[in-house]
């Protein structure tokens, strides 16, 4: 999929479509399926969704352009590209901090991302066994888990949480698979496969959404997701969570998108592709919400169930669905694939850095980092059972009730990614050479270039700074 053009030694996507698909493959993942519904449910539904869409349109998409242009201009690793642009703008190479923070954040995301992907693996296992059972019984088109009651279907998730051994095995398998792919080099197989499997995933998700809409409480779901409670929307916690989710879901924060930009060819219009990628990612999140919430309301779950939401509602829908057993299995396999295309790019960033910086072999770098994130991820595994009562940041506002898993998730999503985005916005909006930057955007004529400049130079830094500040110190405004 990659062939060398223009800069010697630098690989490129074979087409603009390939770049967009690869970036969408990084963006679409558990963030859309699992994190978006759970954050929306915990933060008041419509209020969160409204703020989320504003965050994507006014902060996420402009920053996506800023990040991809740093990469495409530099044509090297994330840190290297940021340093180069700083040097050419006669600015301190300290601005590359945006990429260093991004790299650390992405590595920490991987530690718990792999745990959640392990849950998906577990459901592949149970739904696969279920398919085998229905086929053996001569009823291949039966609903999923037909031998269980609906309560037992929902109970699978709490049962898994209570079982650190099963959870660690699943986490280990996913971590090993991610490490294996990165050690072999990301370029070949996985991206070719992604261009086929991601569309398949999208079609299946749409089908499940239509089914959920027909059989579940669609009206209640639409009301919940699209009726904003404006008072709630302005709460610092909601603003902070929505901003964090926008960064998480778009793979922003100084890592993946800078790296992917480096593979984009000169004639790719980055302004256009940033809009496309943001729109595609947001659509998938909203469609996932429309698949999950009708079932939440029809089976009597509460929307603020948090991380368990997707894994309790979807199996409940598959339970009553014709051919549910097969659909469940297909869905979890494709969800795993979406997770793997994201986890691979999460690990690739630090691996590429170790290879470049310490001249390590790719296998050694990926192996060391892979073992490391598996071990750190074990802390998240244990926070659902053995360490369920630990509140590591009990003294920090916004984290008083957070267990270890919530701390990894919250510190990266709500603090590190926005922090890196803040530095990016100031760097691109104020510090970097204006002519170099403007040329890279592809926004040549018309009002879009000044609009983008305004968003990056003014709105992004101010809004991200305020949301970070008040999200972390809500007492400042109360
Ligand atoms: N966007 C991914 C998802 O929604 C998760 C993610 C966050 C990510 N940051 C990333 C993926 C960086 C790749 C690279 O699932």
XYZ file of C-alpha atoms and ligand atoms in Angstrom:
493
model
C 0.000 0.000 0.000
C 2.963 2.303 0.407
C 5.260 3.390 -2.362
C 8.020 5.918 -2.221
C 7.480 9.314 -3.866
C 9.153 12.731 -3.500
C 11.325 12.463 -0.343
C 13.836 9.599 -0.638
C 13.468 6.977 2.068
C 10.059 8.168 3.141
C 7.147 5.815 2.517
C 3.821 7.152 1.313
C 0.216 6.070 1.144
C -0.610 4.900 -2.342
C -3.500 7.356 -2.665
C -5.421 10.009 -0.826
C -8.171 7.462 -0.195
C -5.632 5.141 1.425
C -4.491 7.916 3.752
C -8.060 8.756 4.746
C -8.912 5.085 5.300
C -5.804 4.469 7.376
C -6.467 7.551 9.505
C -10.099 6.539 9.918
C -8.865 3.061 10.876
C -6.790 4.628 13.642
C -9.623 6.901 14.760
C -12.441 4.358 14.678
C -12.060 1.872 17.462
C -13.153 1.175 20.989
C -13.338 4.926 21.490
C -16.438 5.031 19.284
C -18.074 1.764 20.300
C -17.281 1.552 23.939
C -16.007 4.890 25.273
C -18.383 7.285 23.513
C -21.637 5.633 24.718
C -20.267 5.186 28.205
C -19.107 8.829 28.476
C -22.365 10.106 26.965
C -24.366 7.984 29.390
C -22.373 9.145 32.396
C -22.529 12.824 31.438
C -26.199 13.370 30.802
C -26.677 12.227 27.192
C -27.783 15.182 25.065
C -25.676 17.708 26.967
C -22.571 15.650 26.343
C -23.377 14.886 22.706
C -23.925 18.563 21.889
C -20.661 19.634 23.497
C -18.892 16.691 21.946
C -19.952 17.676 18.422
C -18.891 21.273 19.060
C -15.530 20.056 20.386
C -14.969 17.931 17.274
C -15.980 20.667 14.827
C -14.300 23.657 16.456
C -11.293 22.094 18.204
C -10.774 18.509 17.003
C -10.932 18.997 13.237
C -8.719 22.136 13.220
C -6.171 20.360 15.424
C -6.305 17.290 13.230
C -5.217 19.526 10.381
C -2.484 21.069 12.555
C -1.146 17.634 13.529
C -1.215 16.085 10.065
C 0.532 19.102 8.609
C 3.365 18.872 11.138
C 3.906 15.276 10.036
C 3.626 15.883 6.337
C 5.946 18.835 6.483
C 8.556 16.979 8.529
C 8.347 13.576 6.814
C 9.862 11.847 9.847
C 8.963 10.552 13.323
C 6.542 12.628 15.398
C 9.263 14.135 17.574
C 11.555 14.632 14.575
C 8.863 16.372 12.527
C 7.934 18.770 15.325
C 11.621 19.596 15.896
C 12.187 20.259 12.215
C 9.288 22.670 11.902
C 10.423 24.443 15.075
C 13.958 24.784 13.730
C 12.774 26.110 10.368
C 10.660 28.657 12.241
C 13.626 29.768 14.361
C 11.851 28.502 17.457
C 13.072 26.345 20.334
C 13.068 22.627 19.689
C 11.320 22.455 23.086
C 8.085 22.731 21.097
C 8.601 19.075 20.269
C 7.281 18.528 23.812
C 3.901 18.219 22.116
C 5.092 15.019 20.470
C 6.827 13.711 23.592
C 3.702 14.175 25.714
C 1.687 12.624 22.900
C 3.947 9.593 22.797
C 3.710 9.026 26.551
C -0.071 9.512 26.475
C -0.480 7.055 23.619
C 1.584 4.451 25.447
C -0.496 4.846 28.599
C -3.725 4.625 26.561
C -2.491 1.334 25.195
C -2.220 -0.139 28.711
C -5.966 0.023 29.331
C -7.065 -0.135 25.703
C -5.658 -3.649 25.600
C -7.647 -4.586 28.711
C -10.899 -3.442 27.086
C -9.980 -5.186 23.837
C -9.498 -8.259 26.048
C -13.187 -7.989 26.980
C -14.020 -8.033 23.273
C -11.868 -11.163 22.924
C -13.718 -12.782 25.790
C -17.008 -12.152 23.999
C -15.577 -13.604 20.801
C -14.830 -16.679 22.836
C -18.275 -16.990 24.434
C -20.170 -16.076 21.253
C -17.978 -18.438 19.226
C -18.798 -21.272 21.633
C -22.417 -20.251 21.301
C -22.297 -20.478 17.504
C -20.752 -23.952 17.802
C -23.568 -24.944 20.144
C -26.384 -23.628 17.931
C -24.871 -25.219 14.840
C -24.480 -28.550 16.643
C -28.114 -28.303 17.713
C -29.149 -27.784 14.079
C -30.303 -24.200 14.756
C -27.617 -22.000 13.220
C -30.001 -19.034 13.037
C -30.927 -18.982 16.694
C -30.472 -15.907 18.884
C -27.255 -15.484 20.828
C -26.908 -17.173 24.221
C -30.371 -18.692 23.776
C -29.674 -21.077 26.647
C -29.279 -18.154 29.057
C -31.914 -15.841 30.482
C -31.577 -12.132 29.688
C -30.330 -11.534 33.246
C -27.674 -14.180 32.796
C -26.635 -12.548 29.514
C -26.123 -9.236 31.305
C -24.381 -10.981 34.194
C -21.541 -12.128 31.914
C -19.798 -8.784 32.246
C -19.783 -8.483 36.058
C -18.715 -12.128 36.173
C -15.785 -11.375 33.902
C -14.814 -8.353 36.040
C -14.740 -10.569 39.098
C -12.305 -12.935 37.401
C -8.796 -11.455 37.156
C -7.378 -14.634 35.627
C -9.698 -14.661 32.612
C -9.238 -10.915 32.181
C -5.441 -11.146 32.269
C -5.381 -13.992 29.770
C -7.524 -11.992 27.334
C -5.419 -8.867 27.919
C -2.277 -10.902 27.353
C -3.495 -12.348 24.063
C -4.430 -8.935 22.726
C -1.166 -7.367 23.915
C 0.792 -10.179 22.291
C -1.092 -9.814 18.996
C -0.497 -6.050 18.939
C 3.196 -6.512 19.723
C 3.551 -9.220 17.083
C 2.060 -7.049 14.338
C 4.190 -4.036 15.264
C 7.345 -6.148 15.518
C 6.738 -7.392 11.981
C 6.115 -3.891 10.662
C 2.693 -2.322 10.371
C 2.722 -1.431 6.726
C 1.830 -4.608 4.847
C -1.033 -6.821 5.848
C -2.954 -4.969 8.467
C -3.583 -1.887 6.383
C -4.693 -3.806 3.345
C -7.018 -5.797 5.571
C -8.229 -2.610 7.248
C -9.456 -1.221 3.960
C -11.702 -4.295 3.603
C -12.698 -5.058 7.167
C -13.452 -1.519 8.333
C -16.179 -1.051 5.695
C -17.580 -4.498 6.559
C -17.635 -3.442 10.173
C -19.471 -0.255 9.316
C -22.193 -2.085 7.362
C -22.706 -4.584 10.184
C -22.908 -1.782 12.755
C -25.547 -0.031 10.658
C -27.544 -3.252 10.438
C -27.372 -3.739 14.209
C -28.457 -0.135 14.723
C -31.506 -0.598 12.493
C -32.399 -3.751 14.399
C -31.929 -2.049 17.760
C -34.031 0.851 16.510
C -36.893 -1.447 15.513
C -36.915 -3.712 18.543
C -35.611 -1.396 21.251
C -36.849 1.887 22.615
C -35.590 4.103 19.798
C -37.624 7.164 20.800
C -36.181 7.112 24.320
C -32.676 6.756 22.916
C -33.090 9.671 20.521
C -34.551 11.809 23.277
C -31.685 10.893 25.578
C -28.944 11.539 23.020
C -30.314 14.637 21.322
C -32.186 16.634 23.949
C -29.507 18.739 25.581
C -29.927 19.967 29.113
C -28.099 23.268 28.712
C -27.394 23.740 32.378
C -25.730 20.359 32.497
C -23.814 21.056 29.255
C -21.864 23.877 30.865
C -20.692 21.880 33.850
C -16.888 21.741 33.822
C -16.896 17.977 34.232
C -19.077 17.544 31.121
C -16.967 19.985 29.085
C -13.782 18.258 30.164
C -15.100 14.777 29.416
C -16.413 15.806 25.981
C -13.133 17.446 25.032
C -11.179 14.424 26.248
C -13.423 12.106 24.251
C -12.975 14.219 21.110
C -9.190 13.928 21.442
C -9.342 10.233 22.247
C -11.705 9.345 19.440
C -9.880 11.326 16.755
C -6.532 9.857 17.923
C -5.323 13.405 18.585
C -2.757 14.570 21.089
C 0.478 14.655 19.169
C 0.894 11.012 18.233
C -0.838 9.002 15.553
C -2.045 11.802 13.350
C 1.361 13.490 13.177
C 2.827 10.114 12.235
C 0.161 9.405 9.618
C 0.532 12.860 8.137
C 4.146 12.015 7.408
C 3.017 9.310 5.001
C 0.609 11.607 3.155
C 1.777 12.698 -0.268
C 2.322 16.319 -1.258
C -0.869 16.537 -3.290
C -3.131 15.412 -0.445
C -5.320 18.327 0.614
C -4.976 18.074 4.388
C -7.733 20.595 5.049
C -10.198 18.427 3.180
C -9.035 15.118 4.639
C -9.195 16.494 8.208
C -12.858 17.338 7.717
C -13.571 13.931 6.202
C -11.823 11.978 8.944
C -13.566 13.959 11.704
C -16.978 13.500 10.100
C -16.501 9.769 9.554
C -15.322 9.174 13.111
C -18.163 11.160 14.645
C -20.759 9.370 12.519
C -19.541 6.001 13.733
C -19.742 7.148 17.359
C -23.292 8.453 16.979
C -24.410 5.324 15.136
C -22.905 3.211 17.928
C -24.864 5.306 20.428
C -28.023 4.718 18.425
C -27.340 0.979 18.495
C -26.727 0.840 22.228
C -29.159 3.242 23.900
C -32.446 1.842 22.492
C -31.475 -1.437 24.161
C -30.386 0.277 27.378
C -33.873 1.689 27.772
C -35.762 -1.383 26.628
C -34.003 -3.866 28.892
C -34.054 -1.564 31.897
C -30.334 -0.790 32.201
C -29.270 2.668 33.331
C -27.406 4.865 30.816
C -24.687 5.728 33.330
C -23.495 2.140 33.697
C -20.013 3.265 32.567
C -17.509 0.890 30.987
C -19.836 -2.130 31.095
C -22.504 -0.496 28.922
C -21.614 -1.874 25.489
C -20.886 -5.367 26.815
C -24.220 -5.642 28.582
C -26.517 -4.074 26.010
C -25.315 -5.538 22.746
C -25.374 -9.175 23.923
C -28.912 -8.469 25.168
C -29.885 -7.316 21.657
C -28.209 -10.306 20.030
C -30.188 -12.539 22.414
C -33.510 -11.752 20.722
C -32.182 -11.129 17.207
C -32.796 -13.674 14.443
C -29.433 -15.324 13.728
C -28.213 -13.398 16.783
C -25.588 -16.004 17.566
C -23.894 -15.501 14.221
C -24.314 -11.718 14.302
C -22.816 -11.544 17.807
C -19.782 -13.500 16.745
C -19.309 -11.427 13.573
C -19.737 -8.183 15.474
C -17.160 -8.973 18.139
C -14.656 -10.218 15.569
C -14.971 -6.984 13.589
C -14.846 -4.898 16.775
C -11.623 -6.686 17.662
C -10.298 -5.757 14.280
C -11.212 -2.115 14.758
C -9.427 -2.260 18.125
C -6.349 -3.876 16.611
C -5.969 -1.267 13.865
C -5.962 1.331 16.659
C -3.728 -0.486 19.154
C -1.134 -1.163 16.486
C -0.807 2.525 15.721
C -0.709 3.331 19.452
C 2.301 1.041 19.901
C 3.923 2.011 16.607
C 4.608 5.568 17.756
C 6.885 4.702 20.690
C 8.390 1.754 18.819
C 9.396 3.951 15.886
C 10.910 6.411 18.348
C 13.049 3.772 20.126
C 14.219 2.407 16.781
C 15.174 5.876 15.556
C 16.642 7.193 18.793
C 18.531 4.140 20.124
C 19.074 2.285 16.835
C 17.309 -0.696 18.375
C 15.947 -3.459 16.217
C 12.199 -3.173 15.654
C 11.604 -6.573 17.242
C 13.474 -5.656 20.415
C 11.797 -2.260 20.716
C 8.304 -3.673 20.170
C 9.019 -6.573 22.534
C 10.207 -4.320 25.367
C 7.356 -1.879 24.962
C 4.848 -4.709 24.545
C 5.919 -6.410 27.765
C 5.812 -3.046 29.508
C 2.299 -2.115 28.510
C 1.036 -5.595 29.350
C 2.419 -5.272 32.887
C 1.131 -1.740 33.431
C -2.224 -2.876 32.046
C -2.398 -5.511 34.799
C -2.978 -2.663 37.239
C -6.169 -1.870 35.322
C -7.186 -5.532 35.299
C -6.813 -5.723 39.076
C -8.706 -2.474 39.623
C -11.928 -4.312 38.704
C -11.536 -6.939 41.391
C -8.614 -7.296 43.812
C -7.933 -3.552 43.951
C -11.508 -2.428 43.373
C -11.358 -0.258 46.485
C -8.144 1.578 45.642
C -8.646 5.278 44.937
C -5.126 6.317 43.877
C -5.947 9.980 43.250
C -8.542 10.393 45.995
C -7.176 13.852 46.792
C -7.327 15.165 43.240
C -10.595 16.854 42.264
C -12.361 15.039 39.448
C -10.634 11.805 40.406
C -11.853 11.355 43.984
C -13.858 8.283 43.099
C -11.626 6.921 40.340
C -10.068 3.467 40.513
C -6.786 2.708 38.722
C -8.501 1.998 35.421
C -10.373 5.324 35.596
C -7.113 7.076 36.474
C -5.280 5.797 33.396
C -8.280 6.586 31.226
C -8.903 10.008 32.782
C -5.298 11.217 33.048
C -4.635 10.449 29.403
C -7.986 11.493 27.898
C -8.788 14.444 30.080
C -5.280 15.802 30.762
C -2.389 14.587 28.592
C -4.087 14.591 25.188
C -5.620 18.062 25.626
C -2.300 19.335 27.011
C -0.463 18.149 23.934
C -3.235 19.672 21.796
C -2.839 22.977 23.606
C 0.875 23.084 22.848
C 0.173 22.119 19.228
C -2.354 24.930 18.843
C -0.008 27.570 20.246
C 2.888 26.243 18.202
C 0.998 26.152 14.898
C -1.098 29.240 15.568
C 1.654 31.546 16.830
C 5.163 30.165 16.645
C 5.598 28.190 13.454
C 6.484 29.966 10.243
C 3.233 31.200 8.814
C 4.052 30.683 5.172
C 5.227 27.097 5.685
C 2.111 26.268 7.671
C -0.395 27.926 5.347
C 1.045 26.139 2.341
C 0.622 22.764 4.010
C -3.059 23.251 4.824
C -4.354 23.120 1.259
C -6.846 25.845 2.264
C -5.631 28.247 -0.392
C -8.403 30.682 -1.163
C -11.741 31.502 0.379
C -12.691 32.051 3.983
C -11.518 28.651 5.252
C -7.874 29.563 5.820
C -8.571 32.612 8.021
C -11.297 30.662 9.821
C -8.917 27.787 10.518
C -6.185 30.233 11.614
C -8.619 31.849 14.028
C -9.720 28.498 15.467
C -6.168 27.224 15.907
C -4.622 30.446 17.198
C -7.450 31.675 19.412
C -10.301 29.319 20.065
C -8.295 26.089 20.521
C -5.744 27.378 23.022
C -8.224 29.409 25.045
C -10.977 26.801 25.120
C -8.626 23.895 25.793
C -6.823 25.836 28.517
C -10.050 26.837 30.262
C -11.586 23.402 29.984
C -8.415 21.813 31.374
C -8.242 24.321 34.206
C -11.874 24.166 35.283
C -12.197 20.466 34.591
C -9.360 19.852 37.014
C -10.176 22.578 39.513
C -13.956 22.951 39.456
C -13.814 24.796 42.780
C -12.306 27.807 40.932
C -15.692 28.748 39.489
C -18.092 27.503 42.151
N -9.065 6.740 18.444
C -8.926 5.407 18.950
C -10.312 4.857 19.214
O -11.276 5.560 19.124
C -8.123 5.370 20.208
C -6.882 6.184 20.161
C -6.577 7.245 20.892
C -5.801 6.002 19.309
N -5.378 7.757 20.570
C -4.878 7.021 19.594
C -5.546 5.095 18.328
C -3.710 7.101 18.892
C -4.376 5.192 17.644
C -3.464 6.175 17.920
O -10.464 3.707 19.547
